Structures are given as structure tokens and as C-alpha cells.
mmCIF file with all atom_site columns, C-alpha atoms in Angstrom:
data_model
loop_
_atom_site.group_PDB
_atom_site.id
_atom_site.type_symbol
_atom_site.label_atom_id
_atom_site.label_alt_id
_atom_site.label_comp_id
_atom_site.label_asym_id
_atom_site.label_entity_id
_atom_site.label_seq_id
_atom_site.pdbx_PDB_ins_code
_atom_site.Cartn_x
_atom_site.Cartn_y
_atom_site.Cartn_z
_atom_site.occupancy
_atom_site.B_iso_or_equiv
_atom_site.pdbx_formal_charge
_atom_site.auth_seq_id
_atom_site.auth_comp_id
_atom_site.auth_asym_id
_atom_site.auth_atom_id
_atom_site.pdbx_PDB_model_num
ATOM 1   C CA . UNK A 1 1   ? -49.194 -83.607  23.853 1.00 0.00 ? 1   UNK A CA 1
ATOM 2   C CA . UNK A 1 2   ? -46.096 -83.943  26.024 1.00 0.00 ? 2   UNK A CA 1
ATOM 3   C CA . UNK A 1 3   ? -45.939 -81.829  29.193 1.00 0.00 ? 3   UNK A CA 1
ATOM 4   C CA . UNK A 1 4   ? -42.767 -82.304  31.227 1.00 0.00 ? 4   UNK A CA 1
ATOM 5   C CA . UNK A 1 5   ? -41.559 -80.825  34.481 1.00 0.00 ? 5   UNK A CA 1
ATOM 6   C CA . UNK A 1 6   ? -37.907 -81.660  34.932 1.00 0.00 ? 6   UNK A CA 1
ATOM 7   C CA . UNK A 1 7   ? -35.599 -81.291  37.895 1.00 0.00 ? 7   UNK A CA 1
ATOM 8   C CA . UNK A 1 8   ? -32.390 -79.552  38.803 1.00 0.00 ? 8   UNK A CA 1
ATOM 9   C CA . UNK A 1 9   ? -29.162 -81.320  39.631 1.00 0.00 ? 9   UNK A CA 1
ATOM 10  C CA . UNK A 1 10  ? -28.746 -83.101  42.936 1.00 0.00 ? 10  UNK A CA 1
ATOM 11  C CA . UNK A 1 11  ? -25.559 -84.528  44.320 1.00 0.00 ? 11  UNK A CA 1
ATOM 12  C CA . UNK A 1 12  ? -23.151 -85.246  41.487 1.00 0.00 ? 12  UNK A CA 1
ATOM 13  C CA . UNK A 1 13  ? -25.648 -85.088  38.617 1.00 0.00 ? 13  UNK A CA 1
ATOM 14  C CA . UNK A 1 14  ? -26.606 -82.152  36.453 1.00 0.00 ? 14  UNK A CA 1
ATOM 15  C CA . UNK A 1 15  ? -30.366 -81.961  36.114 1.00 0.00 ? 15  UNK A CA 1
ATOM 16  C CA . UNK A 1 16  ? -32.272 -81.525  32.878 1.00 0.00 ? 16  UNK A CA 1
ATOM 17  C CA . UNK A 1 17  ? -33.272 -77.964  33.822 1.00 0.00 ? 17  UNK A CA 1
ATOM 18  C CA . UNK A 1 18  ? -29.659 -76.992  34.585 1.00 0.00 ? 18  UNK A CA 1
ATOM 19  C CA . UNK A 1 19  ? -28.564 -78.315  31.177 1.00 0.00 ? 19  UNK A CA 1
ATOM 20  C CA . UNK A 1 20  ? -31.336 -76.538  29.271 1.00 0.00 ? 20  UNK A CA 1
ATOM 21  C CA . UNK A 1 21  ? -30.707 -73.227  31.060 1.00 0.00 ? 21  UNK A CA 1
ATOM 22  C CA . UNK A 1 22  ? -26.965 -73.573  30.326 1.00 0.00 ? 22  UNK A CA 1
ATOM 23  C CA . UNK A 1 23  ? -27.730 -73.355  26.602 1.00 0.00 ? 23  UNK A CA 1
ATOM 24  C CA . UNK A 1 24  ? -30.039 -70.362  27.089 1.00 0.00 ? 24  UNK A CA 1
ATOM 25  C CA . UNK A 1 25  ? -33.444 -72.026  27.193 1.00 0.00 ? 25  UNK A CA 1
ATOM 26  C CA . UNK A 1 26  ? -36.093 -70.447  29.400 1.00 0.00 ? 26  UNK A CA 1
ATOM 27  C CA . UNK A 1 27  ? -37.624 -73.002  31.765 1.00 0.00 ? 27  UNK A CA 1
ATOM 28  C CA . UNK A 1 28  ? -39.582 -70.917  34.286 1.00 0.00 ? 28  UNK A CA 1
ATOM 29  C CA . UNK A 1 29  ? -43.209 -70.552  33.260 1.00 0.00 ? 29  UNK A CA 1
ATOM 30  C CA . UNK A 1 30  ? -46.471 -69.954  35.076 1.00 0.00 ? 30  UNK A CA 1
ATOM 31  C CA . UNK A 1 31  ? -49.135 -72.678  35.087 1.00 0.00 ? 31  UNK A CA 1
ATOM 32  C CA . UNK A 1 32  ? -51.081 -70.827  32.385 1.00 0.00 ? 32  UNK A CA 1
ATOM 33  C CA . UNK A 1 33  ? -47.982 -70.347  30.216 1.00 0.00 ? 33  UNK A CA 1
ATOM 34  C CA . UNK A 1 34  ? -47.129 -74.044  30.604 1.00 0.00 ? 34  UNK A CA 1
ATOM 35  C CA . UNK A 1 35  ? -50.638 -75.052  29.466 1.00 0.00 ? 35  UNK A CA 1
ATOM 36  C CA . UNK A 1 36  ? -50.471 -72.611  26.527 1.00 0.00 ? 36  UNK A CA 1
ATOM 37  C CA . UNK A 1 37  ? -47.079 -73.955  25.425 1.00 0.00 ? 37  UNK A CA 1
ATOM 38  C CA . UNK A 1 38  ? -48.261 -77.551  25.472 1.00 0.00 ? 38  UNK A CA 1
ATOM 39  C CA . UNK A 1 39  ? -51.482 -76.625  23.655 1.00 0.00 ? 39  UNK A CA 1
ATOM 40  C CA . UNK A 1 40  ? -49.786 -74.552  20.943 1.00 0.00 ? 40  UNK A CA 1
ATOM 41  C CA . UNK A 1 41  ? -46.468 -76.374  20.457 1.00 0.00 ? 41  UNK A CA 1
ATOM 42  C CA . UNK A 1 42  ? -47.452 -79.862  21.577 1.00 0.00 ? 42  UNK A CA 1
ATOM 43  C CA . UNK A 1 43  ? -44.683 -80.185  24.163 1.00 0.00 ? 43  UNK A CA 1
ATOM 44  C CA . UNK A 1 44  ? -42.891 -78.203  26.853 1.00 0.00 ? 44  UNK A CA 1
ATOM 45  C CA . UNK A 1 45  ? -40.125 -78.798  29.377 1.00 0.00 ? 45  UNK A CA 1
ATOM 46  C CA . UNK A 1 46  ? -40.365 -76.502  32.380 1.00 0.00 ? 46  UNK A CA 1
ATOM 47  C CA . UNK A 1 47  ? -38.927 -76.228  35.857 1.00 0.00 ? 47  UNK A CA 1
ATOM 48  C CA . UNK A 1 48  ? -41.290 -76.859  38.763 1.00 0.00 ? 48  UNK A CA 1
ATOM 49  C CA . UNK A 1 49  ? -42.620 -73.654  40.272 1.00 0.00 ? 49  UNK A CA 1
ATOM 50  C CA . UNK A 1 50  ? -44.051 -72.892  43.687 1.00 0.00 ? 50  UNK A CA 1
ATOM 51  C CA . UNK A 1 51  ? -47.519 -72.725  42.166 1.00 0.00 ? 51  UNK A CA 1
ATOM 52  C CA . UNK A 1 52  ? -47.279 -76.070  40.340 1.00 0.00 ? 52  UNK A CA 1
ATOM 53  C CA . UNK A 1 53  ? -45.419 -78.331  42.788 1.00 0.00 ? 53  UNK A CA 1
ATOM 54  C CA . UNK A 1 54  ? -44.876 -76.323  45.967 1.00 0.00 ? 54  UNK A CA 1
ATOM 55  C CA . UNK A 1 55  ? -43.236 -79.043  48.050 1.00 0.00 ? 55  UNK A CA 1
ATOM 56  C CA . UNK A 1 56  ? -40.770 -80.272  45.423 1.00 0.00 ? 56  UNK A CA 1
ATOM 57  C CA . UNK A 1 57  ? -38.165 -77.534  45.918 1.00 0.00 ? 57  UNK A CA 1
ATOM 58  C CA . UNK A 1 58  ? -38.242 -78.129  49.685 1.00 0.00 ? 58  UNK A CA 1
ATOM 59  C CA . UNK A 1 59  ? -37.894 -81.892  49.197 1.00 0.00 ? 59  UNK A CA 1
ATOM 60  C CA . UNK A 1 60  ? -34.926 -81.342  46.845 1.00 0.00 ? 60  UNK A CA 1
ATOM 61  C CA . UNK A 1 61  ? -33.193 -79.147  49.422 1.00 0.00 ? 61  UNK A CA 1
ATOM 62  C CA . UNK A 1 62  ? -33.925 -81.604  52.221 1.00 0.00 ? 62  UNK A CA 1
ATOM 63  C CA . UNK A 1 63  ? -32.557 -84.567  50.242 1.00 0.00 ? 63  UNK A CA 1
ATOM 64  C CA . UNK A 1 64  ? -29.430 -82.580  49.417 1.00 0.00 ? 64  UNK A CA 1
ATOM 65  C CA . UNK A 1 65  ? -28.566 -81.590  53.005 1.00 0.00 ? 65  UNK A CA 1
ATOM 66  C CA . UNK A 1 66  ? -29.551 -84.887  54.637 1.00 0.00 ? 66  UNK A CA 1
ATOM 67  C CA . UNK A 1 67  ? -27.557 -87.119  52.303 1.00 0.00 ? 67  UNK A CA 1
ATOM 68  C CA . UNK A 1 68  ? -30.683 -88.869  51.020 1.00 0.00 ? 68  UNK A CA 1
ATOM 69  C CA . UNK A 1 69  ? -30.275 -87.936  47.351 1.00 0.00 ? 69  UNK A CA 1
ATOM 70  C CA . UNK A 1 70  ? -30.137 -91.631  46.407 1.00 0.00 ? 70  UNK A CA 1
ATOM 71  C CA . UNK A 1 71  ? -33.184 -92.638  48.479 1.00 0.00 ? 71  UNK A CA 1
ATOM 72  C CA . UNK A 1 72  ? -35.450 -94.443  46.022 1.00 0.00 ? 72  UNK A CA 1
ATOM 73  C CA . UNK A 1 73  ? -38.703 -93.569  47.868 1.00 0.00 ? 73  UNK A CA 1
ATOM 74  C CA . UNK A 1 74  ? -37.736 -89.869  47.942 1.00 0.00 ? 74  UNK A CA 1
ATOM 75  C CA . UNK A 1 75  ? -36.695 -89.933  44.274 1.00 0.00 ? 75  UNK A CA 1
ATOM 76  C CA . UNK A 1 76  ? -39.990 -91.560  43.383 1.00 0.00 ? 76  UNK A CA 1
ATOM 77  C CA . UNK A 1 77  ? -42.079 -89.065  45.355 1.00 0.00 ? 77  UNK A CA 1
ATOM 78  C CA . UNK A 1 78  ? -40.268 -86.145  43.723 1.00 0.00 ? 78  UNK A CA 1
ATOM 79  C CA . UNK A 1 79  ? -40.732 -87.533  40.218 1.00 0.00 ? 79  UNK A CA 1
ATOM 80  C CA . UNK A 1 80  ? -44.369 -88.454  40.758 1.00 0.00 ? 80  UNK A CA 1
ATOM 81  C CA . UNK A 1 81  ? -45.263 -85.089  42.336 1.00 0.00 ? 81  UNK A CA 1
ATOM 82  C CA . UNK A 1 82  ? -44.183 -83.399  39.112 1.00 0.00 ? 82  UNK A CA 1
ATOM 83  C CA . UNK A 1 83  ? -45.819 -85.983  36.854 1.00 0.00 ? 83  UNK A CA 1
ATOM 84  C CA . UNK A 1 84  ? -49.147 -85.830  38.684 1.00 0.00 ? 84  UNK A CA 1
ATOM 85  C CA . UNK A 1 85  ? -49.094 -82.013  38.583 1.00 0.00 ? 85  UNK A CA 1
ATOM 86  C CA . UNK A 1 86  ? -48.806 -82.249  34.780 1.00 0.00 ? 86  UNK A CA 1
ATOM 87  C CA . UNK A 1 87  ? -52.093 -84.206  34.714 1.00 0.00 ? 87  UNK A CA 1
ATOM 88  C CA . UNK A 1 88  ? -50.991 -86.381  31.780 1.00 0.00 ? 88  UNK A CA 1
ATOM 89  C CA . UNK A 1 89  ? -53.238 -88.718  29.806 1.00 0.00 ? 89  UNK A CA 1
ATOM 90  C CA . UNK A 1 90  ? -50.429 -91.278  29.863 1.00 0.00 ? 90  UNK A CA 1
ATOM 91  C CA . UNK A 1 91  ? -47.040 -91.540  31.518 1.00 0.00 ? 91  UNK A CA 1
ATOM 92  C CA . UNK A 1 92  ? -43.614 -92.829  30.524 1.00 0.00 ? 92  UNK A CA 1
ATOM 93  C CA . UNK A 1 93  ? -40.783 -92.880  33.056 1.00 0.00 ? 93  UNK A CA 1
ATOM 94  C CA . UNK A 1 94  ? -37.152 -93.067  31.991 1.00 0.00 ? 94  UNK A CA 1
ATOM 95  C CA . UNK A 1 95  ? -35.207 -94.718  34.783 1.00 0.00 ? 95  UNK A CA 1
ATOM 96  C CA . UNK A 1 96  ? -31.479 -94.179  34.588 1.00 0.00 ? 96  UNK A CA 1
ATOM 97  C CA . UNK A 1 97  ? -28.779 -96.319  36.162 1.00 0.00 ? 97  UNK A CA 1
ATOM 98  C CA . UNK A 1 98  ? -25.024 -96.520  35.808 1.00 0.00 ? 98  UNK A CA 1
ATOM 99  C CA . UNK A 1 99  ? -22.042 -94.306  36.566 1.00 0.00 ? 99  UNK A CA 1
ATOM 100 C CA . UNK A 1 100 ? -23.781 -90.916  36.238 1.00 0.00 ? 100 UNK A CA 1
ATOM 101 C CA . UNK A 1 101 ? -27.078 -91.980  37.843 1.00 0.00 ? 101 UNK A CA 1
ATOM 102 C CA . UNK A 1 102 ? -28.187 -92.354  41.454 1.00 0.00 ? 102 UNK A CA 1
ATOM 103 C CA . UNK A 1 103 ? -28.558 -96.144  41.075 1.00 0.00 ? 103 UNK A CA 1
ATOM 104 C CA . UNK A 1 104 ? -25.548 -98.191  39.985 1.00 0.00 ? 104 UNK A CA 1
ATOM 105 C CA . UNK A 1 105 ? -27.570 -100.987 38.397 1.00 0.00 ? 105 UNK A CA 1
ATOM 106 C CA . UNK A 1 106 ? -31.130 -101.899 37.468 1.00 0.00 ? 106 UNK A CA 1
ATOM 107 C CA . UNK A 1 107 ? -31.200 -104.187 40.531 1.00 0.00 ? 107 UNK A CA 1
ATOM 108 C CA . UNK A 1 108 ? -30.704 -101.143 42.790 1.00 0.00 ? 108 UNK A CA 1
ATOM 109 C CA . UNK A 1 109 ? -34.006 -99.635  41.651 1.00 0.00 ? 109 UNK A CA 1
#
């Protein structure tokens, strides 16, 4: 089973949720709908909601207006708040770096 809460774009990047919604995919689900999707389909990608990760939207907005989008500790807390809310049995993190990422190189992370 693969539950995933993905984020919106910050700074110069387009987030996973923005990209999925651009092609017409629904990403806003309640906690119960999210659980049902994962149980029935085996995977789901949803946007964080107030009921699942209440502080994440506020942290996103704060990072955006304070110029701390690239702050590694704030990135990590945002990612982990969503991952922990998913209550996974295991966890894989894909860490991006390069021109379209927040970190220019692997050494920056």
C-alpha cells in the first residue's frame, strides 16, 4: 500500500499536486476517503487537508513570504509532517537536487 500526501509549488517549482490538478486529477480527499482509496486501489496521491496536516498549509505560506523556501530544516519538517500523518509501514524519500530543485547539489542537502 502506498499512501502519499504531496505538496503544492513553492518559489520557482511546481508541486506534485499542482501538476496533477493541471491534468484534471482530483487531489482533495477527506481522511476517510484517503484511507478507502489506499485500501481499495493500493495507492493514492492527495493534497494535505486541514484535518490531516493542519499546520502544513500555514508553514508553506510562512516559508513563501519569509524567503525561507530553501531552508532544509523547514523543508524536512513539512515533508515529515505529511509522511507521519500517512502512518506508513515503511518510508522512502526522494530527494531532488539540481536546476529545478531547492538544493543545487547533493552536498547542499
